[in-house]
C-alpha atoms as a printed R data frame, in Angstrom:
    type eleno elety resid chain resno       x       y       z
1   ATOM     1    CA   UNK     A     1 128.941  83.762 134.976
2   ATOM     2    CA   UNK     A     2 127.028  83.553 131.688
3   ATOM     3    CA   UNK     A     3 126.691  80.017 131.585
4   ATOM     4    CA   UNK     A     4 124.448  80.316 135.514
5   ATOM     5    CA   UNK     A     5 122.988  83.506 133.841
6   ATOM     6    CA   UNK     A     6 121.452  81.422 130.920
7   ATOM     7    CA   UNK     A     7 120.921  78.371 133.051
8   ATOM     8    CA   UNK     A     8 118.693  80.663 135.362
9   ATOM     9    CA   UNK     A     9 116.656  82.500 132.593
10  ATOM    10    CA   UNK     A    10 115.995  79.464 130.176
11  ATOM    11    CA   UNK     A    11 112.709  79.165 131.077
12  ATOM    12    CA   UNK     A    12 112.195  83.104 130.135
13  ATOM    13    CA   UNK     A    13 114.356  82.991 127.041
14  ATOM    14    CA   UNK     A    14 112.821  79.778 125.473
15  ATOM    15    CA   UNK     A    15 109.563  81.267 125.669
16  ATOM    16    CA   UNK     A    16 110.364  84.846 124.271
17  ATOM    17    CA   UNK     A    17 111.931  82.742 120.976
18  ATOM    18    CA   UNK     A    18 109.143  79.991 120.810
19  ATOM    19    CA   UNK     A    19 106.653  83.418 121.003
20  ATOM    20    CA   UNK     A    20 108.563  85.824 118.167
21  ATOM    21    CA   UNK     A    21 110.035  82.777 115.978
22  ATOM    22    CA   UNK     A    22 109.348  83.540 111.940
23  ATOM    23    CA   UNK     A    23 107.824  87.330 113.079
24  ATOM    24    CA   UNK     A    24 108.659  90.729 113.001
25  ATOM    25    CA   UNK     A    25 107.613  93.573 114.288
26  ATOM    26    CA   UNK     A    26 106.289  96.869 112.610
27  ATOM    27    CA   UNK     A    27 105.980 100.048 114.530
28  ATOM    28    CA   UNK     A    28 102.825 102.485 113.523
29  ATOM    29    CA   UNK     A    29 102.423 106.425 114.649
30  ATOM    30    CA   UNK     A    30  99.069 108.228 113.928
31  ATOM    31    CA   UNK     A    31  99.426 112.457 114.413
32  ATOM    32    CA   UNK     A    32  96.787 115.145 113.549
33  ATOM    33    CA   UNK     A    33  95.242 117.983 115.061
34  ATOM    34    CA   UNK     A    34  91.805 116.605 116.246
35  ATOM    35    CA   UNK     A    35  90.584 119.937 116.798
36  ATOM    36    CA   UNK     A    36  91.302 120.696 112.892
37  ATOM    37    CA   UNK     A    37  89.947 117.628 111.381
38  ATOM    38    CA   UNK     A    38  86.563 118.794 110.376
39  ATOM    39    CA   UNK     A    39  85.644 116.825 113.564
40  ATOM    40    CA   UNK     A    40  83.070 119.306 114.540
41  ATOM    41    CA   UNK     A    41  83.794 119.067 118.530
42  ATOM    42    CA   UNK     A    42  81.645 120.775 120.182
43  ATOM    43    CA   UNK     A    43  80.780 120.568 124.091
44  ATOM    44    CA   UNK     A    44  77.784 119.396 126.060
45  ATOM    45    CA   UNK     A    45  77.881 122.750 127.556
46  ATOM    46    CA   UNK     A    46  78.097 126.361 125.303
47  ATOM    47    CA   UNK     A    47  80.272 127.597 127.437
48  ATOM    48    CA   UNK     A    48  81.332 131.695 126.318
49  ATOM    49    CA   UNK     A    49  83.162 134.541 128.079
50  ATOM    50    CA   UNK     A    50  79.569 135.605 129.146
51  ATOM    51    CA   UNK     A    51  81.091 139.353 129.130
52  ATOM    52    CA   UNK     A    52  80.492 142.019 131.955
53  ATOM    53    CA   UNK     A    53  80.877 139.211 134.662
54  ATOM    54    CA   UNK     A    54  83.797 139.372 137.266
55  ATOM    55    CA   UNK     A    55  87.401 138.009 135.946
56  ATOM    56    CA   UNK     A    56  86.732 135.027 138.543
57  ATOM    57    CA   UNK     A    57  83.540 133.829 136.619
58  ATOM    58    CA   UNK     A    58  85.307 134.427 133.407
59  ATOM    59    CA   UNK     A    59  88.251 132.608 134.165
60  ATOM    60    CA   UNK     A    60  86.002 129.628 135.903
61  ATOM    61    CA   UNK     A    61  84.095 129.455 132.356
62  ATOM    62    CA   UNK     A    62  87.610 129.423 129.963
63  ATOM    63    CA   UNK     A    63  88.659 126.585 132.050
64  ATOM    64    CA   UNK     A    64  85.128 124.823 132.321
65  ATOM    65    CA   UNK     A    65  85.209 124.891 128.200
66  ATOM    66    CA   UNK     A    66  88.929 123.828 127.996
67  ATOM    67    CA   UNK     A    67  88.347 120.465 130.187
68  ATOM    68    CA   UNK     A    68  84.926 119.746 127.844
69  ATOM    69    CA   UNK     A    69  87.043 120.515 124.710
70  ATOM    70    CA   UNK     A    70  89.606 118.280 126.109
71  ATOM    71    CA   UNK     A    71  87.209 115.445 127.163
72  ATOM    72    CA   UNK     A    72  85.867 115.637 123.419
73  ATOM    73    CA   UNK     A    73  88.979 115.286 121.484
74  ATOM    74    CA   UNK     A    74  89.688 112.525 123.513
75  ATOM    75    CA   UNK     A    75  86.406 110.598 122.573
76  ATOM    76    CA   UNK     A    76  87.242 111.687 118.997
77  ATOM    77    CA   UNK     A    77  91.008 109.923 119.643
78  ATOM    78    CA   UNK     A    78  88.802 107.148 120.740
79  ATOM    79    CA   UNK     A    79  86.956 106.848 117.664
80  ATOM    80    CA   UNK     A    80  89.773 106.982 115.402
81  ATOM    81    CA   UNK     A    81  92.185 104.647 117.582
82  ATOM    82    CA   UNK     A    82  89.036 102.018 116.873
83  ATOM    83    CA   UNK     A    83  88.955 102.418 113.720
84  ATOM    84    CA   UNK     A    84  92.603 102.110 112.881
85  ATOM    85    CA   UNK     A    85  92.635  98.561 115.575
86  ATOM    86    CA   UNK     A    86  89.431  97.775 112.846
87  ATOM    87    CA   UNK     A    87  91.477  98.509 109.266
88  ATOM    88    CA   UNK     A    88  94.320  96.748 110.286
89  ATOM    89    CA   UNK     A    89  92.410  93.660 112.116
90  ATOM    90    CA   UNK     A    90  93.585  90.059 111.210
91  ATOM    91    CA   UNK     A    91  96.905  91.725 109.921
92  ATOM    92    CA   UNK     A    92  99.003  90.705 113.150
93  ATOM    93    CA   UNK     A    93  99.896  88.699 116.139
94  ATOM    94    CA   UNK     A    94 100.342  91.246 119.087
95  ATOM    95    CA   UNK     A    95 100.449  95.101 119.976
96  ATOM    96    CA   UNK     A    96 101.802  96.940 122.069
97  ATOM    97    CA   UNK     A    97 100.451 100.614 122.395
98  ATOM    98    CA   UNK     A    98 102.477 103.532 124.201
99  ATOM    99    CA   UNK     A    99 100.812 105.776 125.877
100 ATOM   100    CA   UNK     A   100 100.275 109.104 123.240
101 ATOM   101    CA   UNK     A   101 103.107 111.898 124.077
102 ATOM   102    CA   UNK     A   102 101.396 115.133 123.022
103 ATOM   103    CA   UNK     A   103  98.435 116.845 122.179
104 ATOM   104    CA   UNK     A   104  98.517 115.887 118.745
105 ATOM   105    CA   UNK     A   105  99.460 112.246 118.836
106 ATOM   106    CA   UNK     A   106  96.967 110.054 118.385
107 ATOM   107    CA   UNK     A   107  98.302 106.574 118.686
108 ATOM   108    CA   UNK     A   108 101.943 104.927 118.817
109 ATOM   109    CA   UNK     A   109 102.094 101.074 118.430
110 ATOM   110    CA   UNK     A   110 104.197  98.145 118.022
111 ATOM   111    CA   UNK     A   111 102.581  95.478 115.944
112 ATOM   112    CA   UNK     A   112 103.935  91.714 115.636
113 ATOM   113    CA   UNK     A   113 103.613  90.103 112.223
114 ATOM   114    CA   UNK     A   114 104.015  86.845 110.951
115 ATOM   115    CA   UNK     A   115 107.066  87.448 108.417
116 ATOM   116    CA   UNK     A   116 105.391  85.811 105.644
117 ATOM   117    CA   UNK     A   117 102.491  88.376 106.364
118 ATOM   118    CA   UNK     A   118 104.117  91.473 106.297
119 ATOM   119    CA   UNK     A   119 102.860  92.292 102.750
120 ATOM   120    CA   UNK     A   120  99.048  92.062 104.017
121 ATOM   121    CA   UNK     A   121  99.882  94.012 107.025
122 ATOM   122    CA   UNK     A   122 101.522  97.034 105.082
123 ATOM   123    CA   UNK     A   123  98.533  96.832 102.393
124 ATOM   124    CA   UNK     A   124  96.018  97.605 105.119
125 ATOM   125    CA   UNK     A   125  98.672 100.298 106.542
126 ATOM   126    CA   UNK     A   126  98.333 101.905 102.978
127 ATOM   127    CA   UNK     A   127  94.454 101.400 103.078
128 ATOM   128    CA   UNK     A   128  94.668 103.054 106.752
129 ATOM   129    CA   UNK     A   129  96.616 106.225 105.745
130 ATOM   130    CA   UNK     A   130  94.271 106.555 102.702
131 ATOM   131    CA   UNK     A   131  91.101 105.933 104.968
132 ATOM   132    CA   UNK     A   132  92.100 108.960 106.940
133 ATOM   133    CA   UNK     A   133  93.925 112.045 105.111
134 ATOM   134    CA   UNK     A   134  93.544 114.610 107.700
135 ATOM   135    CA   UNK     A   135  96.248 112.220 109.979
136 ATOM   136    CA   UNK     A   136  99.640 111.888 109.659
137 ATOM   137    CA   UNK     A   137 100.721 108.253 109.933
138 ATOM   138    CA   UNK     A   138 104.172 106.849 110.285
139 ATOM   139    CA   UNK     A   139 105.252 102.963 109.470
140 ATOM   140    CA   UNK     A   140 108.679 102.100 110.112
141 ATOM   141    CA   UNK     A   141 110.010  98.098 109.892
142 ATOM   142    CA   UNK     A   142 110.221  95.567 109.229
143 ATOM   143    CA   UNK     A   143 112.346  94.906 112.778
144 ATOM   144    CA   UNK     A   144 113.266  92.230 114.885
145 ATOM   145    CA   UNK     A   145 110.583  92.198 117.380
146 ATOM   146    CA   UNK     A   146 112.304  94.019 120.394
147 ATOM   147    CA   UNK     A   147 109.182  95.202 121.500
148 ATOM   148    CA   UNK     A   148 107.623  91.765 122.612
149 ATOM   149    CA   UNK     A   149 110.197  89.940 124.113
150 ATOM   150    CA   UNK     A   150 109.548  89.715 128.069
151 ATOM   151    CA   UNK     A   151 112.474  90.973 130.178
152 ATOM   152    CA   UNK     A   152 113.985  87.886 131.579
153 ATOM   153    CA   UNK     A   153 115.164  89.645 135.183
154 ATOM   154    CA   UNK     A   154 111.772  90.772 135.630
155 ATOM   155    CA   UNK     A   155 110.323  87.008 134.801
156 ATOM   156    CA   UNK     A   156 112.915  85.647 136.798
157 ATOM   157    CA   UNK     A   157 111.641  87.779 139.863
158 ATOM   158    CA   UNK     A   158 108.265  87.602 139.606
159 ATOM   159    CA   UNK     A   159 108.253  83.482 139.494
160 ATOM   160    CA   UNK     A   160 110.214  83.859 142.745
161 ATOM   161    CA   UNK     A   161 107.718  86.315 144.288
């Protein structure tokens, strides 16, 4: 029953309430179109329909310049994804990043705070979003901190394992 349920993930549980005791979590989205930034992206290769070439060769170029367009909004992701970990460094405990669901979503994070903190975290938050006007940036919380608690059958399994 519960009681053999709690007896068996103590360990798991004790630890996941020593670990998020007196915090909270915040949760941070960056959005903007890279390619519209004023980044400048430009690719190691000029790569242009050359024109009077076969539709093979033409089609072979389009998707030669796509993937170096792609691998250089990525670096410029990179760069701003640093610079946001930079702005808001010494502001929290933990985060936890998902991975980015779209072309134009730069970065989606959960971010553990000390509660008597949170005003320093959202102070750099409002230096970050006025650091970088061409994003879009999201802040939702304060919230209990769901996001960095450690799933106790998973715990329990990997000890046995």
């Amino acid at each position: 029953g519960i009681l053999s349920a709690l007896s068996e993930h103590y360990p798991v549980l004790s630890e996941n309430l020593d670990r998020v005791r007196g915090k909270v979590e915040f949760g941070i989205r960056a959005m903007g179109d890279i390619g519209s930034t004023g980044a400048g992206l430009e690719c190691a290769w000029d790569i242009r329909d050359p024109g009077g070439v076969s539709p093979g060769t033409s089609y072979m170029s389009g998707k030669i310049r796509e993937y170096m367009l792609g691998e250089a909004a990525r670096k410029k992701a990179g760069e701003y994804i640093e610079a946001i970990n930079s702005l808001l460094s010494g502001t929290y405990i933990e985060r936890s990043v998902e991975k980015p669901r779209g072309a134009n979503h730069l970065l989606a994070a959960a971010y553990l705070v000390e509660r008597d903190k949170t005003s320093a975290f959202t102070d750099a938050f409002e230096r970050l979003r006025a650091s970088f006007p061409e994003l879009k940036f999201l802040l939702s919380g304060p919230w209990p901190p769901y996001n960095f608690i450690q799933d106790c059958a998973a715990a329990t399994w990997e000890k046995k394992q």
